Amino acid sequence: MASSKLLKERIESIQDTRKITNAMYLISSSKLRKARKNYQNVLPYFTRMRDTISRVVPHLPEEPVHPYFHERQREDGNPRRAYLVLTADKGMAGSFNQNVLKLLLEKADANDRFYVIGQVGYRALRKDPRLVQEFQYGATAPSLQRARDITVDAIDDFKSGKLDEIYLIYTRIENALTSEPTMVRLLPLDRAHLQPAPKGLGDPKGDVEMFPSAWTVFEQIAPIYMHGMIFGAMTESFCAEQS
């Protein structure tokens, strides 16, 4: 039978662990509230950009195909894909990181490239030849400026022909208790996906004056739309980690 001294030490150890766990919970809750507030503050802006781009796309001519919509077909039938993967900076969120990395490895081929956000994912894939070593961004405190920097790099590589397809893999919040890893295509843009008329804006093919042209307007707002996609994914992924 354990002595009273050992029992006392065990009780004190459990109490100390509980204090540390409670402190971590409070810190995580604070980060979660801050991340959600940050996202909610800019969500109306990106929602409006989504509505605006839906108004512009129906006015774009079918030919020539804009580079953002260009789906390239290579002779070998293997497009050069890149995956922008959002993980955490710390491995203290259960299966959060493992689920994202599992989805990545299930989808990727041998010739694909990995652009990893978050130190956990970077360390897990550091020996994988598909990892782009010079691409290093932290997952903590996602910001709009960081999303802009990432978007510019992705667009440049897509336009130059280094990449044919770019996908975004992150953790999407289903509800307060459930989150799931998901994958969406960042480039090329899906023209059909951008066609639906946003509510309250009337006929998307109605008379709208665009100066100097619909292509010029689209060139200006398409990168901002992609900023929003990446920033939204970064913020939602960070919220899911804290949850």
C-alpha positions as a LaTeX table, in Angstrom:
\begin{tabular}{lrrr}
\hline
Residue & $x$ (\AA) & $y$ (\AA) & $z$ (\AA) \\
\hline
Met1 & 0.00 & 0.00 & 0.00 \\
Ala2 & 1.38 & 3.43 & $-0.89$ \\
Ser3 & 2.52 & 5.56 & 2.01 \\
Ser4 & 0.73 & 8.78 & 2.92 \\
Lys5 & 3.80 & 10.74 & 1.73 \\
Leu6 & 3.66 & 9.20 & $-1.75$ \\
Leu7 & $-0.09$ & 9.81 & $-1.96$ \\
Lys8 & 0.40 & 13.43 & $-0.95$ \\
Glu9 & 3.12 & 13.91 & $-3.58$ \\
Arg10 & 0.87 & 12.31 & $-6.21$ \\
Ile11 & $-2.03$ & 14.62 & $-5.32$ \\
Glu12 & 0.23 & 17.68 & $-5.46$ \\
Ser13 & 1.60 & 16.57 & $-8.86$ \\
Ile14 & $-1.92$ & 16.19 & $-10.28$ \\
Gln15 & $-2.93$ & 19.58 & $-8.90$ \\
Asp16 & 0.13 & 21.21 & $-10.47$ \\
Thr17 & $-0.69$ & 19.58 & $-13.83$ \\
Arg18 & $-4.27$ & 20.84 & $-13.56$ \\
Lys19 & $-3.03$ & 24.39 & $-12.96$ \\
Ile20 & $-0.80$ & 24.23 & $-16.04$ \\
Thr21 & $-3.63$ & 22.77 & $-18.14$ \\
Asn22 & $-6.03$ & 25.49 & $-17.01$ \\
Ala23 & $-3.47$ & 28.18 & $-17.84$ \\
Met24 & $-2.97$ & 26.70 & $-21.32$ \\
Tyr25 & $-6.75$ & 26.60 & $-21.77$ \\
Leu26 & $-7.08$ & 30.29 & $-20.88$ \\
Ile27 & $-4.27$ & 31.27 & $-23.25$ \\
Ser28 & $-5.76$ & 29.18 & $-26.05$ \\
Ser29 & $-9.22$ & 30.69 & $-25.48$ \\
Ser30 & $-7.74$ & 34.18 & $-25.67$ \\
Lys31 & $-5.95$ & 33.35 & $-28.94$ \\
Leu32 & $-9.14$ & 31.83 & $-30.34$ \\
Arg33 & $-11.21$ & 34.93 & $-29.54$ \\
Lys34 & $-8.56$ & 37.18 & $-31.05$ \\
Ala35 & $-8.31$ & 35.08 & $-34.24$ \\
Arg36 & $-12.08$ & 34.99 & $-34.70$ \\
Lys37 & $-12.39$ & 38.73 & $-34.12$ \\
Asn38 & $-9.61$ & 39.38 & $-36.63$ \\
Tyr39 & $-11.35$ & 37.28 & $-39.26$ \\
Gln40 & $-14.78$ & 38.75 & $-38.56$ \\
Asn41 & $-13.40$ & 42.27 & $-38.92$ \\
Val42 & $-12.21$ & 41.68 & $-42.49$ \\
Leu43 & $-14.87$ & 39.18 & $-43.57$ \\
Pro44 & $-17.32$ & 41.85 & $-44.87$ \\
Tyr45 & $-14.57$ & 43.24 & $-47.12$ \\
Phe46 & $-13.75$ & 39.88 & $-48.69$ \\
Thr47 & $-17.43$ & 38.98 & $-48.94$ \\
Arg48 & $-17.93$ & 42.13 & $-50.95$ \\
Met49 & $-14.94$ & 41.26 & $-53.16$ \\
Arg50 & $-16.49$ & 37.83 & $-53.76$ \\
Asp51 & $-19.75$ & 39.49 & $-54.77$ \\
Thr52 & $-17.91$ & 41.95 & $-57.01$ \\
Ile53 & $-15.90$ & 39.30 & $-58.85$ \\
Ser54 & $-19.16$ & 37.40 & $-59.44$ \\
Arg55 & $-20.47$ & 40.51 & $-61.18$ \\
Val56 & $-17.36$ & 40.91 & $-63.34$ \\
Val57 & $-16.84$ & 37.31 & $-64.53$ \\
Pro58 & $-20.03$ & 37.07 & $-66.66$ \\
His59 & $-18.78$ & 40.10 & $-68.66$ \\
Leu60 & $-15.42$ & 38.51 & $-69.49$ \\
Pro61 & $-15.07$ & 37.20 & $-73.05$ \\
Glu62 & $-14.67$ & 33.48 & $-73.52$ \\
Glu63 & $-11.59$ & 34.08 & $-75.66$ \\
Pro64 & $-8.78$ & 34.67 & $-75.07$ \\
Val65 & $-8.63$ & 32.62 & $-71.88$ \\
His66 & $-7.26$ & 34.68 & $-69.03$ \\
Pro67 & $-4.14$ & 33.17 & $-67.36$ \\
Tyr68 & $-6.00$ & 32.82 & $-64.05$ \\
Phe69 & $-8.48$ & 30.47 & $-65.75$ \\
His70 & $-5.99$ & 28.68 & $-67.97$ \\
Glu71 & $-6.02$ & 24.92 & $-67.38$ \\
Arg72 & $-2.82$ & 23.65 & $-68.98$ \\
Gln73 & $-2.62$ & 20.22 & $-70.58$ \\
Arg74 & 0.88 & 18.74 & $-70.70$ \\
Glu75 & 1.99 & 16.10 & $-73.14$ \\
Asp76 & 2.78 & 13.59 & $-70.40$ \\
Gly77 & $-0.61$ & 14.23 & $-68.80$ \\
Asn78 & 0.95 & 15.13 & $-65.45$ \\
Pro79 & 0.39 & 18.77 & $-64.50$ \\
Arg80 & 2.86 & 20.35 & $-62.10$ \\
Arg81 & 0.90 & 20.75 & $-58.89$ \\
Ala82 & 1.71 & 22.62 & $-55.71$ \\
Tyr83 & 0.02 & 22.19 & $-52.35$ \\
Leu84 & $-0.13$ & 25.05 & $-49.87$ \\
Val85 & $-0.49$ & 23.23 & $-46.56$ \\
Leu86 & $-1.53$ & 24.87 & $-43.30$ \\
Thr87 & $-0.28$ & 23.23 & $-40.11$ \\
Ala88 & 0.52 & 24.53 & $-36.61$ \\
Asp89 & 3.71 & 25.84 & $-35.07$ \\
Lys90 & 3.31 & 23.53 & $-32.07$ \\
Gly91 & 2.27 & 19.90 & $-31.89$ \\
Met92 & $-0.15$ & 20.27 & $-28.98$ \\
Ala93 & $-3.49$ & 20.00 & $-30.78$ \\
Gly94 & $-4.11$ & 16.26 & $-30.92$ \\
Ser95 & $-4.55$ & 14.95 & $-34.46$ \\
Phe96 & $-4.87$ & 18.45 & $-35.97$ \\
Asn97 & $-1.55$ & 18.29 & $-37.83$ \\
Gln98 & $-1.64$ & 14.57 & $-38.59$ \\
Asn99 & $-5.01$ & 14.80 & $-40.36$ \\
Val100 & $-3.84$ & 17.62 & $-42.63$ \\
Leu101 & $-0.58$ & 15.87 & $-43.50$ \\
Lys102 & $-2.41$ & 12.60 & $-44.13$ \\
Leu103 & $-4.72$ & 14.32 & $-46.63$ \\
Leu104 & $-1.71$ & 15.91 & $-48.33$ \\
Leu105 & 0.15 & 12.63 & $-48.77$ \\
Glu106 & $-2.99$ & 10.89 & $-50.05$ \\
Lys107 & $-3.51$ & 13.50 & $-52.78$ \\
Ala108 & 0.07 & 14.28 & $-53.82$ \\
Asp109 & 2.11 & 12.62 & $-56.56$ \\
Ala110 & 5.85 & 12.14 & $-56.74$ \\
Asn111 & 6.44 & 15.27 & $-58.85$ \\
Asp112 & 4.35 & 17.69 & $-56.79$ \\
Arg113 & 5.70 & 20.48 & $-54.58$ \\
Phe114 & 4.82 & 21.25 & $-50.96$ \\
Tyr115 & 4.60 & 24.80 & $-49.60$ \\
Val116 & 4.12 & 24.35 & $-45.86$ \\
Ile117 & 2.94 & 26.95 & $-43.36$ \\
Gly118 & 3.66 & 26.02 & $-39.74$ \\
Gln119 & 6.71 & 24.52 & $-38.07$ \\
Val120 & 5.09 & 21.14 & $-37.30$ \\
Gly121 & 4.39 & 20.41 & $-40.95$ \\
Tyr122 & 7.79 & 21.71 & $-41.99$ \\
Arg123 & 9.59 & 19.42 & $-39.53$ \\
Ala124 & 7.44 & 16.42 & $-40.48$ \\
Leu125 & 8.25 & 16.85 & $-44.19$ \\
Arg126 & 11.82 & 18.15 & $-43.91$ \\
Lys127 & 13.26 & 15.00 & $-45.54$ \\
Asp128 & 10.66 & 14.90 & $-48.31$ \\
Pro129 & 12.23 & 16.06 & $-51.62$ \\
Arg130 & 8.92 & 17.67 & $-52.60$ \\
Leu131 & 9.16 & 20.22 & $-49.77$ \\
Val132 & 10.13 & 23.75 & $-50.88$ \\
Gln133 & 12.79 & 24.49 & $-48.28$ \\
Glu134 & 12.98 & 28.26 & $-48.79$ \\
Phe135 & 9.23 & 28.71 & $-48.20$ \\
Gln136 & 8.88 & 29.29 & $-44.46$ \\
Tyr137 & 5.92 & 31.03 & $-42.82$ \\
Gly138 & 4.65 & 30.71 & $-39.27$ \\
Ala139 & 1.06 & 29.69 & $-38.47$ \\
Thr140 & 0.70 & 31.81 & $-35.34$ \\
Ala141 & $-1.13$ & 35.16 & $-35.58$ \\
Pro142 & $-2.20$ & 34.98 & $-39.25$ \\
Ser143 & $-2.18$ & 38.38 & $-40.92$ \\
Leu144 & $-3.45$ & 39.89 & $-44.14$ \\
Gln145 & 0.06 & 40.96 & $-45.11$ \\
Arg146 & 1.30 & 37.38 & $-44.84$ \\
Ala147 & $-1.61$ & 36.21 & $-46.99$ \\
Arg148 & $-0.70$ & 38.86 & $-49.59$ \\
Asp149 & 2.93 & 37.72 & $-49.68$ \\
Ile150 & 1.91 & 34.09 & $-50.16$ \\
Thr151 & $-0.61$ & 34.99 & $-52.86$ \\
Val152 & 1.94 & 37.00 & $-54.83$ \\
Asp153 & 4.40 & 34.08 & $-54.80$ \\
Ala154 & 1.67 & 31.64 & $-55.91$ \\
Ile155 & 0.45 & 33.87 & $-58.73$ \\
Asp156 & 3.98 & 34.53 & $-60.01$ \\
Asp157 & 4.81 & 30.80 & $-60.13$ \\
Phe158 & 1.50 & 30.06 & $-61.86$ \\
Lys159 & 1.85 & 32.81 & $-64.45$ \\
Ser160 & 5.46 & 31.90 & $-65.24$ \\
Gly161 & 4.48 & 28.29 & $-65.95$ \\
Lys162 & 6.41 & 26.80 & $-63.03$ \\
Leu163 & 3.12 & 25.48 & $-61.67$ \\
Asp164 & $-0.03$ & 24.35 & $-63.47$ \\
Glu165 & $-2.31$ & 23.89 & $-60.45$ \\
Ile166 & $-2.20$ & 25.20 & $-56.89$ \\
Tyr167 & $-4.26$ & 23.66 & $-54.10$ \\
Leu168 & $-4.91$ & 24.83 & $-50.55$ \\
Ile169 & $-5.10$ & 22.24 & $-47.75$ \\
Tyr170 & $-6.27$ & 23.41 & $-44.34$ \\
Thr171 & $-8.55$ & 22.54 & $-41.43$ \\
Arg172 & $-12.12$ & 23.78 & $-41.79$ \\
Ile173 & $-14.36$ & 24.24 & $-38.74$ \\
Glu174 & $-17.60$ & 22.27 & $-39.08$ \\
Asn175 & $-19.05$ & 23.36 & $-35.72$ \\
Ala176 & $-17.91$ & 24.18 & $-32.19$ \\
Leu177 & $-16.71$ & 20.62 & $-31.60$ \\
Thr178 & $-15.77$ & 19.31 & $-35.04$ \\
Ser179 & $-13.20$ & 20.28 & $-37.64$ \\
Glu180 & $-12.10$ & 18.47 & $-40.79$ \\
Pro181 & $-9.15$ & 18.79 & $-43.19$ \\
Thr182 & $-10.23$ & 20.03 & $-46.59$ \\
Met183 & $-8.68$ & 20.82 & $-49.98$ \\
Val184 & $-9.70$ & 23.59 & $-52.39$ \\
Arg185 & $-8.18$ & 24.72 & $-55.68$ \\
Leu186 & $-6.59$ & 28.14 & $-55.60$ \\
Leu187 & $-5.41$ & 28.32 & $-59.23$ \\
Pro188 & $-6.57$ & 28.11 & $-61.94$ \\
Leu189 & $-9.78$ & 29.80 & $-60.87$ \\
Asp190 & $-13.01$ & 27.95 & $-61.53$ \\
Arg191 & $-15.06$ & 30.17 & $-63.82$ \\
Ala192 & $-18.28$ & 28.27 & $-63.16$ \\
His193 & $-17.79$ & 28.69 & $-59.41$ \\
Leu194 & $-17.60$ & 32.47 & $-59.79$ \\
Gln195 & $-20.68$ & 32.76 & $-62.01$ \\
Pro196 & $-23.62$ & 32.69 & $-59.54$ \\
Ala197 & $-25.32$ & 36.04 & $-59.04$ \\
Pro198 & $-24.85$ & 37.37 & $-55.50$ \\
Lys199 & $-28.08$ & 38.22 & $-53.75$ \\
Gly200 & $-29.19$ & 41.81 & $-53.86$ \\
Leu201 & $-27.00$ & 42.84 & $-56.79$ \\
Gly202 & $-29.45$ & 42.20 & $-59.59$ \\
Asp203 & $-28.78$ & 40.54 & $-62.93$ \\
Pro204 & $-25.04$ & 39.64 & $-63.17$ \\
Lys205 & $-25.22$ & 40.09 & $-66.94$ \\
Gly206 & $-27.02$ & 43.41 & $-66.77$ \\
Asp207 & $-25.57$ & 46.70 & $-67.95$ \\
Val208 & $-22.50$ & 47.46 & $-65.84$ \\
Glu209 & $-19.90$ & 50.00 & $-66.86$ \\
Met210 & $-16.34$ & 48.80 & $-66.32$ \\
Phe211 & $-13.48$ & 51.15 & $-67.06$ \\
Pro212 & $-11.36$ & 50.72 & $-69.02$ \\
Ser213 & $-12.47$ & 47.09 & $-69.52$ \\
Ala214 & $-13.81$ & 44.04 & $-67.72$ \\
Trp215 & $-10.39$ & 42.37 & $-68.04$ \\
Thr216 & $-8.69$ & 45.31 & $-66.29$ \\
Val217 & $-11.19$ & 45.29 & $-63.45$ \\
Phe218 & $-10.82$ & 41.53 & $-63.10$ \\
Glu219 & $-7.01$ & 41.84 & $-63.00$ \\
Gln220 & $-7.33$ & 44.19 & $-60.04$ \\
Ile221 & $-9.79$ & 42.26 & $-57.92$ \\
Ala222 & $-8.78$ & 38.63 & $-58.63$ \\
Pro223 & $-5.58$ & 38.79 & $-56.49$ \\
Ile224 & $-7.58$ & 40.39 & $-53.66$ \\
Tyr225 & $-10.10$ & 37.56 & $-53.92$ \\
Met226 & $-7.24$ & 35.06 & $-53.57$ \\
His227 & $-5.80$ & 37.05 & $-50.63$ \\
Gly228 & $-9.14$ & 36.48 & $-48.95$ \\
Met229 & $-9.14$ & 32.75 & $-49.70$ \\
Ile230 & $-5.69$ & 32.28 & $-48.14$ \\
Phe231 & $-6.26$ & 34.63 & $-45.21$ \\
Gly232 & $-9.60$ & 33.01 & $-44.46$ \\
Ala233 & $-8.02$ & 29.54 & $-44.54$ \\
Met234 & $-5.13$ & 30.66 & $-42.31$ \\
Thr235 & $-7.49$ & 32.20 & $-39.77$ \\
Glu236 & $-9.92$ & 29.28 & $-39.78$ \\
Ser237 & $-7.07$ & 26.80 & $-39.47$ \\
Phe238 & $-5.63$ & 28.74 & $-36.51$ \\
Cys239 & $-9.07$ & 28.85 & $-34.89$ \\
Ala240 & $-9.43$ & 25.09 & $-35.37$ \\
Glu241 & $-6.04$ & 24.53 & $-33.76$ \\
Gln242 & $-6.99$ & 26.59 & $-30.70$ \\
Ser243 & $-10.38$ & 24.86 & $-30.47$ \\
\hline
\end{tabular}
